[in-house]
Amino acid sequence: MPLPPLVQPAEALSVDEIRRYSRHLIIPDVATAGQKRLKNARVLCVGAGGLGSPAMMYLAAAGVGTLGIVDFDTVDESNLQRQVIHGQSDVGRSKAESAAASIREINPLVQVVIHNTALDRDNVFEIFRGYDLIVDGTDNFATRYLVNDAAVLLGKPYVWGSIYRFDGQASVFWAGEPANGPCYRCLYPEPPPPGMVPSCAEGGVLGVLCASIGSIQVTEAIKLLTGVGEPLVGRLMVYDALEMSYRTITVRKDPQCVLCGPNATQTELLADYEDFCGAVSEEAVSATLGATITATELKEWQDAGKDLFLVDVREPAEYEIVRIPNSVLIPKGEVVSGEALARLPQDRQIVLYCKSGVRSAEALAAVKAAGFRDAVHVQGGVLGWVRLVDPSLPAY
Amino acid sequence: MPTVRFFAGARAAAGVAEEQVPPGLTLAELAATLASRHGERLGTVLGAAAFLVDGQAWHDRHTPLPAGATIDVLPPFAGG
């Protein structure tokens, strides 16, 4: 179903703008009227990371008049493999500032608004209200549900995209009028159980996948702003880079959706999205109480010759990148399923670690439940070890 | 017969893009059938996946799925 343009046209294009946007102006479906709508458009990108990078660069080049950036993070070297809006000299700089500088270089006619803050339930409405359209490029479930809920409650459309390894998904969620489409909760009513779905930081992502999905998001944004074509409302685009296939599947509005269904029960934002998505399960939290050591303490134990059985619960590829000396690899899945428990010695101090301390907490719960009551895990994981004990090792 | 289509991590764990399943299964039975056909790795993925039946979220685990339905299995991921 074609939808009316989201934005009214600006009054006029300047001579500079006509020169710059001439390849748009000669497309009949965009033309001067469409370009004037882009000029008047206000688009917010949530996250200046993998998806946000190509999204903002192309939205800026396309002549979107106002681009907002929400990001609280700073540029890390491990971002540069895919977050192409940032460069080597930006390492350590605020992502929002770095992205803003790139946008100004791509197109100085764009008004950039920097929101150098974490999006949360207290600021999301105020920030969203200033924009016609939102592009969701966040990297965690808690923020994705927050973005969805705020957009639905405000009746605003947003372009959603998500990536992992070689897989990508994208859609336009617009539950309000006139689209009356499904929302994220119609597709994924509840977040997955904590620890079940790895993040890109844990599982990796092919850098160029960001461009594949980010460019779909920009395409949909431009279509919505200018009112051309068939928007990706009620459809999910599923991209498989290994197969090199794009499949579009239908997603209908869920009549039982708690947020946008006819009998919706959720009429405001949740009190705590981190809690809703359970960053770490309750079992893991209670397992770690009194059973958490720092990387420095681990080093002291090793230096004192304590009889340790140090288990790395990450995946083999991560173990190849960097590891704590004298550790053995037993991926978390094998610990939690119970198949690796027989490999754990009864008479030695068991110490678990992962990348940052989340997976090892989950594994610790399983190990303690199996009777290894003295087992501990390392706070901050191998990243903590790199930071506190051996900065010559690579962080990832 | 209902057709199951696997996406992303479910596609990788199942080893096929789609297949047919016996009619009359409930969602709980379907998940058990698929896990026994393709292994525990798929079983784990199914534990977190969304099931769309003819494009609509399917919440009821204990009512038989419609004959001839297309069931899309979509594992969630949140990377950006």
Short mmCIF file of C-alpha atoms in Angstrom, two decimals:
data_model
loop_
_atom_site.label_atom_id
_atom_site.label_comp_id
_atom_site.label_asym_id
_atom_site.label_seq_id
_atom_site.Cartn_x
_atom_site.Cartn_y
_atom_site.Cartn_z
CA MET A 1 0.00 0.00 0.00
CA PRO A 2 1.58 3.32 -1.05
CA LEU A 3 1.58 5.90 1.74
CA PRO A 4 1.41 9.68 1.55
CA PRO A 5 4.73 11.53 2.00
CA LEU A 6 5.74 12.06 5.62
CA VAL A 7 7.08 15.54 5.00
CA GLN A 8 5.78 18.68 3.32
CA PRO A 9 8.11 20.18 0.71
CA ALA A 10 10.43 23.07 1.60
CA GLU A 11 9.69 26.29 -0.23
CA ALA A 12 12.55 26.22 -2.66
CA LEU A 13 15.92 24.71 -3.51
CA SER A 14 18.91 27.00 -3.80
CA VAL A 15 21.17 27.03 -6.85
CA ASP A 16 23.76 25.08 -4.83
CA GLU A 17 21.16 22.50 -3.92
CA ILE A 18 19.99 22.13 -7.50
CA ARG A 19 23.57 21.50 -8.59
CA ARG A 20 24.25 19.04 -5.78
CA TYR A 21 21.05 17.03 -6.07
CA SER A 22 20.69 17.05 -9.87
CA ARG A 23 20.78 13.24 -10.16
CA HIS A 24 17.77 13.07 -7.88
CA LEU A 25 15.97 15.95 -9.57
CA ILE A 26 15.95 14.23 -12.95
CA ILE A 27 14.30 11.07 -11.56
CA PRO A 28 10.62 11.69 -12.27
CA ASP A 29 9.46 10.01 -9.03
CA VAL A 30 11.73 12.19 -6.88
CA ALA A 31 12.12 15.40 -8.88
CA THR A 32 12.16 18.83 -7.29
CA ALA A 33 9.13 18.12 -5.13
CA GLY A 34 10.73 15.03 -3.57
CA GLN A 35 14.03 16.80 -3.00
CA LYS A 36 12.21 19.67 -1.29
CA ARG A 37 10.58 17.12 1.02
CA LEU A 38 14.00 15.68 1.88
CA LYS A 39 15.22 19.21 2.60
CA ASN A 40 12.40 19.68 5.09
CA ALA A 41 12.83 16.23 6.64
CA ARG A 42 14.04 15.60 10.18
CA VAL A 43 15.47 12.10 10.66
CA LEU A 44 16.91 10.64 13.86
CA CYS A 45 19.49 7.85 13.78
CA VAL A 46 19.63 5.88 17.01
CA GLY A 47 23.16 4.51 17.20
CA ALA A 48 26.17 5.77 15.25
CA GLY A 49 27.53 2.24 14.84
CA GLY A 50 27.47 -0.38 12.11
CA LEU A 51 24.03 0.40 10.70
CA GLY A 52 24.06 4.06 11.66
CA SER A 53 27.28 4.68 9.72
CA PRO A 54 26.06 3.95 6.18
CA ALA A 55 22.56 5.15 7.08
CA MET A 56 23.73 8.60 8.14
CA MET A 57 26.24 8.96 5.33
CA TYR A 58 23.64 8.26 2.65
CA LEU A 59 20.89 10.24 4.35
CA ALA A 60 23.28 13.19 4.51
CA ALA A 61 24.35 12.81 0.91
CA ALA A 62 20.72 12.53 -0.16
CA GLY A 63 20.00 15.94 1.32
CA VAL A 64 17.92 15.17 4.40
CA GLY A 65 17.67 18.61 5.98
CA THR A 66 18.11 17.70 9.64
CA LEU A 67 19.90 14.62 10.91
CA GLY A 68 19.87 13.78 14.62
CA ILE A 69 22.37 11.37 16.14
CA VAL A 70 21.88 9.55 19.44
CA ASP A 71 24.95 7.80 20.79
CA PHE A 72 26.73 7.94 24.12
CA ASP A 73 29.65 5.72 23.16
CA THR A 74 33.17 6.55 22.02
CA VAL A 75 34.92 5.23 18.93
CA ASP A 76 36.95 2.09 19.56
CA GLU A 77 39.49 0.54 17.23
CA SER A 78 37.33 -2.59 16.96
CA ASN A 79 34.53 -0.43 15.48
CA LEU A 80 36.51 0.57 12.40
CA GLN A 81 36.06 -2.76 10.58
CA ARG A 82 32.43 -1.76 9.83
CA GLN A 83 31.55 1.66 11.26
CA VAL A 84 32.74 3.56 8.22
CA ILE A 85 31.52 6.97 9.34
CA HIS A 86 34.44 6.98 11.83
CA GLY A 87 38.13 6.95 10.95
CA GLN A 88 41.44 6.10 12.59
CA SER A 89 41.89 9.59 14.02
CA ASP A 90 38.45 9.36 15.70
CA VAL A 91 39.45 6.55 18.07
CA GLY A 92 38.59 7.69 21.57
CA ARG A 93 36.31 10.47 20.33
CA SER A 94 32.56 10.62 20.98
CA LYS A 95 30.76 8.66 18.25
CA ALA A 96 28.11 11.35 17.91
CA GLU A 97 30.76 14.06 17.44
CA SER A 98 32.76 11.94 15.05
CA ALA A 99 29.68 11.10 12.97
CA ALA A 100 28.64 14.75 12.92
CA ALA A 101 32.04 15.76 11.55
CA SER A 102 31.79 13.17 8.75
CA ILE A 103 28.27 14.30 7.88
CA ARG A 104 29.39 17.93 7.64
CA GLU A 105 32.16 16.87 5.29
CA ILE A 106 29.77 14.84 3.11
CA ASN A 107 27.14 17.58 2.97
CA PRO A 108 27.51 20.92 4.75
CA LEU A 109 23.89 21.76 3.94
CA VAL A 110 22.69 19.20 6.51
CA GLN A 111 21.76 20.50 9.94
CA VAL A 112 23.24 18.03 12.46
CA VAL A 113 21.77 17.64 15.93
CA ILE A 114 23.92 15.75 18.43
CA HIS A 115 22.31 13.84 21.29
CA ASN A 116 25.42 12.66 23.14
CA THR A 117 23.44 10.57 25.59
CA ALA A 118 22.08 7.08 26.15
CA LEU A 119 18.47 6.81 25.04
CA ASP A 120 16.30 5.96 28.04
CA ARG A 121 12.69 6.03 29.16
CA ASP A 122 13.11 9.55 30.53
CA ASN A 123 14.45 11.22 27.39
CA VAL A 124 13.10 9.12 24.53
CA PHE A 125 9.79 10.95 23.99
CA GLU A 126 11.39 14.36 24.08
CA ILE A 127 14.06 13.34 21.60
CA PHE A 128 11.72 11.46 19.23
CA ARG A 129 9.18 14.31 19.13
CA GLY A 130 11.63 16.48 17.23
CA TYR A 131 11.78 14.12 14.24
CA ASP A 132 9.59 12.88 11.39
CA LEU A 133 11.22 9.48 11.16
CA ILE A 134 13.56 7.32 13.23
CA VAL A 135 16.21 4.91 11.98
CA ASP A 136 16.98 2.19 14.50
CA GLY A 137 20.59 1.01 14.41
CA THR A 138 21.06 0.08 18.05
CA ASP A 139 22.91 -3.03 19.18
CA ASN A 140 20.88 -4.51 22.02
CA PHE A 141 17.39 -5.79 22.73
CA ALA A 142 16.66 -3.39 25.58
CA THR A 143 17.10 -0.29 23.40
CA ARG A 144 15.24 -1.91 20.50
CA TYR A 145 12.15 -2.50 22.64
CA LEU A 146 12.48 1.04 24.03
CA VAL A 147 12.65 2.51 20.51
CA ASN A 148 9.69 0.43 19.38
CA ASP A 149 7.51 1.23 22.35
CA ALA A 150 8.22 4.96 22.20
CA ALA A 151 7.62 5.09 18.43
CA VAL A 152 4.32 3.21 18.72
CA LEU A 153 3.14 5.34 21.62
CA LEU A 154 3.96 8.50 19.65
CA GLY A 155 2.47 7.08 16.44
CA LYS A 156 5.78 7.60 14.63
CA PRO A 157 7.22 5.37 11.92
CA TYR A 158 10.68 3.92 12.22
CA VAL A 159 12.97 1.94 9.98
CA TRP A 160 14.34 -1.08 11.77
CA GLY A 161 17.42 -3.09 10.84
CA SER A 162 19.36 -5.80 12.59
CA ILE A 163 22.53 -7.74 11.79
CA TYR A 164 24.49 -10.74 13.01
CA ARG A 165 27.40 -12.52 11.31
CA PHE A 166 26.09 -13.02 7.72
CA ASP A 167 22.39 -12.38 8.41
CA GLY A 168 20.38 -9.21 8.26
CA GLN A 169 16.77 -8.20 8.70
CA ALA A 170 15.00 -4.94 7.98
CA SER A 171 11.46 -3.61 8.14
CA VAL A 172 9.41 -0.47 8.61
CA PHE A 173 7.39 -0.51 11.79
CA TRP A 174 4.54 1.98 11.77
CA ALA A 175 1.62 0.96 13.90
CA GLY A 176 -0.10 4.37 13.75
CA GLU A 177 -2.23 5.97 11.06
CA PRO A 178 -2.26 5.95 8.13
CA ALA A 179 -0.06 2.86 7.80
CA ASN A 180 -1.67 0.83 10.59
CA GLY A 181 1.08 -1.76 10.23
CA PRO A 182 2.67 -4.16 12.69
CA CYS A 183 5.28 -3.17 15.28
CA TYR A 184 8.41 -4.96 16.48
CA ARG A 185 6.40 -6.66 19.20
CA CYS A 186 4.04 -8.13 16.57
CA LEU A 187 7.12 -9.92 15.22
CA TYR A 188 9.02 -10.54 18.45
CA PRO A 189 6.56 -10.15 21.35
CA GLU A 190 9.16 -10.91 24.00
CA PRO A 191 12.93 -10.60 24.11
CA PRO A 192 14.81 -13.91 23.95
CA PRO A 193 15.93 -15.48 27.23
CA PRO A 194 19.06 -13.76 28.52
CA GLY A 195 22.30 -15.27 27.32
CA MET A 196 20.53 -17.16 24.51
CA VAL A 197 21.29 -14.79 21.65
CA PRO A 198 24.86 -13.57 21.25
CA SER A 199 25.53 -9.93 20.37
CA CYS A 200 27.82 -8.89 17.51
CA ALA A 201 30.51 -8.23 20.13
CA GLU A 202 30.24 -11.87 21.20
CA GLY A 203 29.44 -13.57 17.89
CA GLY A 204 30.91 -11.22 15.31
CA VAL A 205 29.51 -9.53 12.23
CA LEU A 206 30.70 -9.28 8.66
CA GLY A 207 31.57 -5.61 8.30
CA VAL A 208 30.00 -5.04 4.92
CA LEU A 209 26.71 -6.52 6.14
CA CYS A 210 26.14 -3.11 7.76
CA ALA A 211 26.07 -1.54 4.30
CA SER A 212 23.67 -4.17 2.94
CA ILE A 213 21.12 -3.56 5.68
CA GLY A 214 21.86 0.12 6.33
CA SER A 215 21.28 0.92 2.67
CA ILE A 216 17.88 -0.80 2.79
CA GLN A 217 17.03 1.35 5.80
CA VAL A 218 18.01 4.52 3.95
CA THR A 219 16.04 3.47 0.87
CA GLU A 220 12.95 2.95 3.01
CA ALA A 221 13.52 6.24 4.82
CA ILE A 222 13.69 8.17 1.54
CA LYS A 223 10.57 6.41 0.23
CA LEU A 224 8.61 7.26 3.39
CA LEU A 225 9.78 10.87 3.47
CA THR A 226 8.95 11.50 -0.17
CA GLY A 227 5.96 9.17 -0.49
CA VAL A 228 7.25 7.08 -3.38
CA GLY A 229 7.03 3.35 -3.96
CA GLU A 230 5.86 0.53 -1.78
CA PRO A 231 7.15 0.93 1.79
CA LEU A 232 8.41 -2.09 3.74
CA VAL A 233 5.42 -1.89 6.10
CA GLY A 234 4.01 -5.29 7.02
CA ARG A 235 6.93 -7.01 5.36
CA LEU A 236 10.26 -8.20 6.69
CA MET A 237 13.32 -8.25 4.45
CA VAL A 238 15.61 -11.13 5.34
CA TYR A 239 19.10 -11.06 3.88
CA ASP A 240 21.46 -14.03 3.82
CA ALA A 241 24.93 -12.98 2.65
CA LEU A 242 26.23 -16.55 2.37
CA GLU A 243 23.37 -17.60 0.07
CA MET A 244 23.26 -14.10 -1.38
CA SER A 245 19.50 -14.08 -1.11
CA TYR A 246 16.97 -11.46 -0.13
CA ARG A 247 13.64 -12.89 0.93
CA THR A 248 10.64 -10.77 1.82
CA ILE A 249 8.10 -12.26 4.17
CA THR A 250 4.75 -10.97 5.28
CA VAL A 251 4.35 -9.79 8.87
CA ARG A 252 0.77 -9.01 9.88
CA LYS A 253 -0.33 -6.91 12.79
CA ASP A 254 -0.76 -9.21 15.77
CA PRO A 255 -4.32 -8.91 17.14
CA GLN A 256 -2.89 -9.93 20.52
CA CYS A 257 -0.06 -7.37 20.49
CA VAL A 258 0.13 -5.84 23.95
CA LEU A 259 1.30 -2.53 22.50
CA CYS A 260 -0.46 -1.92 19.18
CA GLY A 261 -3.26 -4.53 19.13
CA PRO A 262 -6.96 -3.65 19.56
CA ASN A 263 -6.85 -4.78 23.21
CA ALA A 264 -3.45 -3.32 24.01
CA THR A 265 -2.59 -3.44 27.69
CA GLN A 266 0.67 -1.54 27.55
CA THR A 267 -0.14 2.15 27.37
CA GLU A 268 3.16 3.60 28.51
CA LEU A 269 6.85 2.78 28.49
CA LEU A 270 8.10 -0.06 30.66
CA ALA A 271 9.75 0.91 33.94
CA ASP A 272 13.03 -0.81 33.11
CA TYR A 273 14.01 -2.14 29.69
CA GLU A 274 17.28 -3.65 30.90
CA ASP A 275 15.30 -5.64 33.40
CA PHE A 276 12.71 -6.62 30.74
CA CYS A 277 15.49 -8.04 28.58
CA GLY A 278 17.36 -9.51 31.55
CA ALA A 279 20.96 -8.77 30.66
CA VAL A 280 21.93 -11.61 32.98
CA SER A 281 19.51 -14.24 34.33
CA GLU A 282 18.57 -14.27 37.99
CA GLU A 283 20.28 -17.64 38.45
CA ALA A 284 23.49 -16.16 37.08
CA VAL A 285 23.27 -13.11 39.30
CA SER A 286 22.82 -15.20 42.43
CA ALA A 287 25.58 -17.62 41.34
CA THR A 288 28.07 -14.78 41.09
CA LEU A 289 27.40 -13.40 44.57
CA GLY A 290 30.52 -14.06 46.59
CA ALA A 291 31.95 -16.02 43.66
CA THR A 292 33.44 -13.26 41.55
CA ILE A 293 37.12 -12.39 41.37
CA THR A 294 38.88 -9.63 39.45
CA ALA A 295 41.51 -10.27 36.81
CA THR A 296 44.09 -8.92 39.23
CA GLU A 297 43.06 -11.46 41.87
CA LEU A 298 43.32 -14.23 39.27
CA LYS A 299 46.85 -13.12 38.49
CA GLU A 300 47.70 -13.18 42.21
CA TRP A 301 46.31 -16.70 42.51
CA GLN A 302 48.37 -17.82 39.53
CA ASP A 303 51.53 -16.17 40.84
CA ALA A 304 51.01 -17.79 44.25
CA GLY A 305 50.90 -21.19 42.56
CA LYS A 306 47.32 -21.93 43.52
CA ASP A 307 46.02 -25.13 41.88
CA LEU A 308 43.59 -23.60 39.39
CA PHE A 309 41.47 -25.09 36.63
CA LEU A 310 40.93 -22.03 34.45
CA VAL A 311 38.12 -22.44 31.92
CA ASP A 312 37.51 -20.13 28.98
CA VAL A 313 33.80 -20.46 28.12
CA ARG A 314 33.94 -18.44 24.91
CA GLU A 315 33.90 -19.81 21.35
CA PRO A 316 37.00 -21.26 19.63
CA ALA A 317 37.43 -18.25 17.31
CA GLU A 318 37.54 -15.91 20.30
CA TYR A 319 40.03 -18.17 22.09
CA GLU A 320 42.28 -17.87 19.03
CA ILE A 321 42.27 -14.07 19.26
CA VAL A 322 43.29 -13.67 22.88
CA ARG A 323 43.22 -15.83 26.01
CA ILE A 324 44.37 -15.86 29.59
CA PRO A 325 47.47 -18.09 29.94
CA ASN A 326 47.00 -21.65 31.21
CA SER A 327 43.30 -21.77 30.36
CA VAL A 328 41.33 -24.54 28.67
CA LEU A 329 38.52 -23.86 26.24
CA ILE A 330 35.08 -25.26 27.04
CA PRO A 331 32.38 -23.18 25.28
CA LYS A 332 29.50 -22.06 27.46
CA GLY A 333 27.00 -24.16 25.54
CA GLU A 334 28.80 -27.36 26.55
CA VAL A 335 28.89 -26.27 30.18
CA VAL A 336 25.23 -25.26 30.33
CA SER A 337 24.06 -28.41 28.50
CA GLY A 338 26.00 -30.48 31.03
CA GLU A 339 28.06 -32.41 28.48
CA ALA A 340 31.35 -30.85 29.62
CA LEU A 341 30.80 -31.16 33.36
CA ALA A 342 32.68 -34.48 33.46
CA ARG A 343 35.82 -32.63 32.34
CA LEU A 344 35.82 -30.46 35.46
CA PRO A 345 38.11 -31.72 38.25
CA GLN A 346 36.62 -32.14 41.72
CA ASP A 347 39.80 -31.27 43.59
CA ARG A 348 40.96 -28.04 41.96
CA GLN A 349 39.77 -24.45 42.16
CA ILE A 350 37.56 -23.85 39.12
CA VAL A 351 37.74 -20.36 37.60
CA LEU A 352 35.55 -19.42 34.62
CA TYR A 353 35.95 -16.47 32.31
CA CYS A 354 34.53 -15.20 29.02
CA LYS A 355 34.87 -11.94 27.11
CA SER A 356 33.23 -9.57 29.57
CA GLY A 357 31.70 -11.63 32.38
CA VAL A 358 28.15 -12.28 31.16
CA ARG A 359 28.55 -15.74 29.64
CA SER A 360 30.84 -16.87 32.45
CA ALA A 361 28.12 -15.86 34.92
CA GLU A 362 25.62 -18.09 33.09
CA ALA A 363 28.14 -20.93 33.00
CA LEU A 364 28.93 -20.41 36.68
CA ALA A 365 25.27 -20.94 37.56
CA ALA A 366 25.35 -24.32 35.78
CA VAL A 367 28.69 -25.33 37.32
CA LYS A 368 27.59 -24.46 40.84
CA ALA A 369 24.27 -26.24 40.31
CA ALA A 370 26.30 -29.33 39.39
CA GLY A 371 27.93 -29.28 42.81
CA PHE A 372 31.12 -27.27 42.25
CA ARG A 373 30.29 -24.88 45.06
CA ASP A 374 33.68 -23.15 45.21
CA ALA A 375 33.76 -22.25 41.51
CA VAL A 376 34.22 -18.56 40.69
CA HIS A 377 34.19 -16.39 37.59
CA VAL A 378 36.31 -13.45 36.52
CA GLN A 379 34.66 -10.06 36.55
CA GLY A 380 35.14 -8.29 33.21
CA GLY A 381 36.45 -11.45 31.55
CA VAL A 382 39.45 -11.50 29.27
CA LEU A 383 38.90 -7.80 28.55
CA GLY A 384 39.46 -7.17 32.25
CA TRP A 385 42.63 -9.25 32.07
CA VAL A 386 43.90 -7.19 29.13
CA ARG A 387 43.09 -3.94 30.87
CA LEU A 388 44.34 -4.77 34.36
CA VAL A 389 47.01 -7.42 33.93
CA ASP A 390 48.46 -7.53 30.45
CA PRO A 391 47.73 -4.52 28.22
CA SER A 392 50.11 -5.91 25.58
CA LEU A 393 47.38 -8.39 24.60
CA PRO A 394 44.73 -7.35 22.03
CA ALA A 395 41.20 -6.46 23.13
CA TYR A 396 38.41 -7.17 20.66
CA MET B 1 0.90 -30.22 4.48
CA PRO B 2 2.28 -27.22 6.38
CA THR B 3 5.55 -25.77 5.12
CA VAL B 4 8.22 -24.55 7.52
CA ARG B 5 10.65 -21.90 6.28
CA PHE B 6 13.86 -21.40 8.24
CA PHE B 7 15.70 -18.08 8.36
CA ALA B 8 19.13 -16.91 9.55
CA GLY B 9 20.44 -19.02 12.44
CA ALA B 10 17.51 -21.44 12.08
CA ARG B 11 18.40 -21.97 8.42
CA ALA B 12 21.99 -22.71 9.41
CA ALA B 13 21.00 -25.09 12.20
CA ALA B 14 18.39 -26.92 10.10
CA GLY B 15 20.64 -27.18 7.05
CA VAL B 16 17.67 -26.59 4.76
CA ALA B 17 15.75 -23.44 3.81
CA GLU B 18 12.35 -25.05 4.03
CA GLU B 19 10.60 -28.37 4.42
CA GLN B 20 7.17 -29.87 4.87
CA VAL B 21 5.88 -31.23 8.16
CA PRO B 22 2.98 -33.56 8.96
CA PRO B 23 -0.43 -31.85 9.29
CA GLY B 24 -2.17 -31.42 12.61
CA LEU B 25 0.85 -30.65 14.79
CA THR B 26 0.72 -28.07 17.53
CA LEU B 27 3.56 -25.56 17.80
CA ALA B 28 5.05 -27.48 20.74
CA GLU B 29 4.93 -30.72 18.73
CA LEU B 30 6.35 -28.99 15.68
CA ALA B 31 9.34 -27.71 17.67
CA ALA B 32 9.98 -31.20 19.08
CA THR B 33 9.66 -32.77 15.60
CA LEU B 34 12.08 -30.30 14.06
CA ALA B 35 14.60 -30.69 16.89
CA SER B 36 14.56 -34.46 16.55
CA ARG B 37 14.94 -34.22 12.76
CA HIS B 38 17.79 -31.74 12.75
CA GLY B 39 19.42 -31.92 16.16
CA GLU B 40 19.66 -30.09 19.44
CA ARG B 41 21.32 -27.03 17.93
CA LEU B 42 18.10 -26.29 16.06
CA GLY B 43 16.18 -27.10 19.24
CA THR B 44 18.10 -24.36 21.03
CA VAL B 45 17.47 -21.86 18.22
CA LEU B 46 13.75 -22.71 18.24
CA GLY B 47 13.65 -21.93 21.96
CA ALA B 48 14.28 -18.25 21.20
CA ALA B 49 12.74 -17.94 17.71
CA ALA B 50 9.53 -16.22 16.64
CA PHE B 51 7.03 -18.31 14.69
CA LEU B 52 4.88 -16.57 12.10
CA VAL B 53 1.97 -18.63 10.81
CA ASP B 54 0.84 -17.23 7.46
CA GLY B 55 2.50 -13.98 8.45
CA GLN B 56 1.02 -13.63 11.90
CA ALA B 57 2.58 -14.24 15.31
CA TRP B 58 1.38 -17.58 16.71
CA HIS B 59 1.14 -17.64 20.49
CA ASP B 60 -0.80 -20.82 21.17
CA ARG B 61 1.54 -23.75 21.61
CA HIS B 62 -1.22 -26.33 22.01
CA THR B 63 -3.67 -25.78 19.14
CA PRO B 64 -3.01 -27.65 15.87
CA LEU B 65 -1.49 -25.46 13.18
CA PRO B 66 -3.74 -24.84 10.16
CA ALA B 67 -3.40 -27.37 7.33
CA GLY B 68 -1.46 -25.84 4.46
CA ALA B 69 0.00 -23.09 6.64
CA THR B 70 3.37 -21.54 5.97
CA ILE B 71 5.33 -21.27 9.20
CA ASP B 72 8.27 -18.86 9.25
CA VAL B 73 10.93 -19.47 11.89
CA LEU B 74 12.78 -16.25 12.72
CA PRO B 75 15.54 -16.21 15.32
CA PRO B 76 15.91 -12.77 16.88
CA PHE B 77 19.17 -10.86 16.85
CA ALA B 78 19.77 -7.29 17.84
CA GLY B 79 23.12 -6.35 16.35
CA GLY B 80 23.62 -2.95 14.84
#
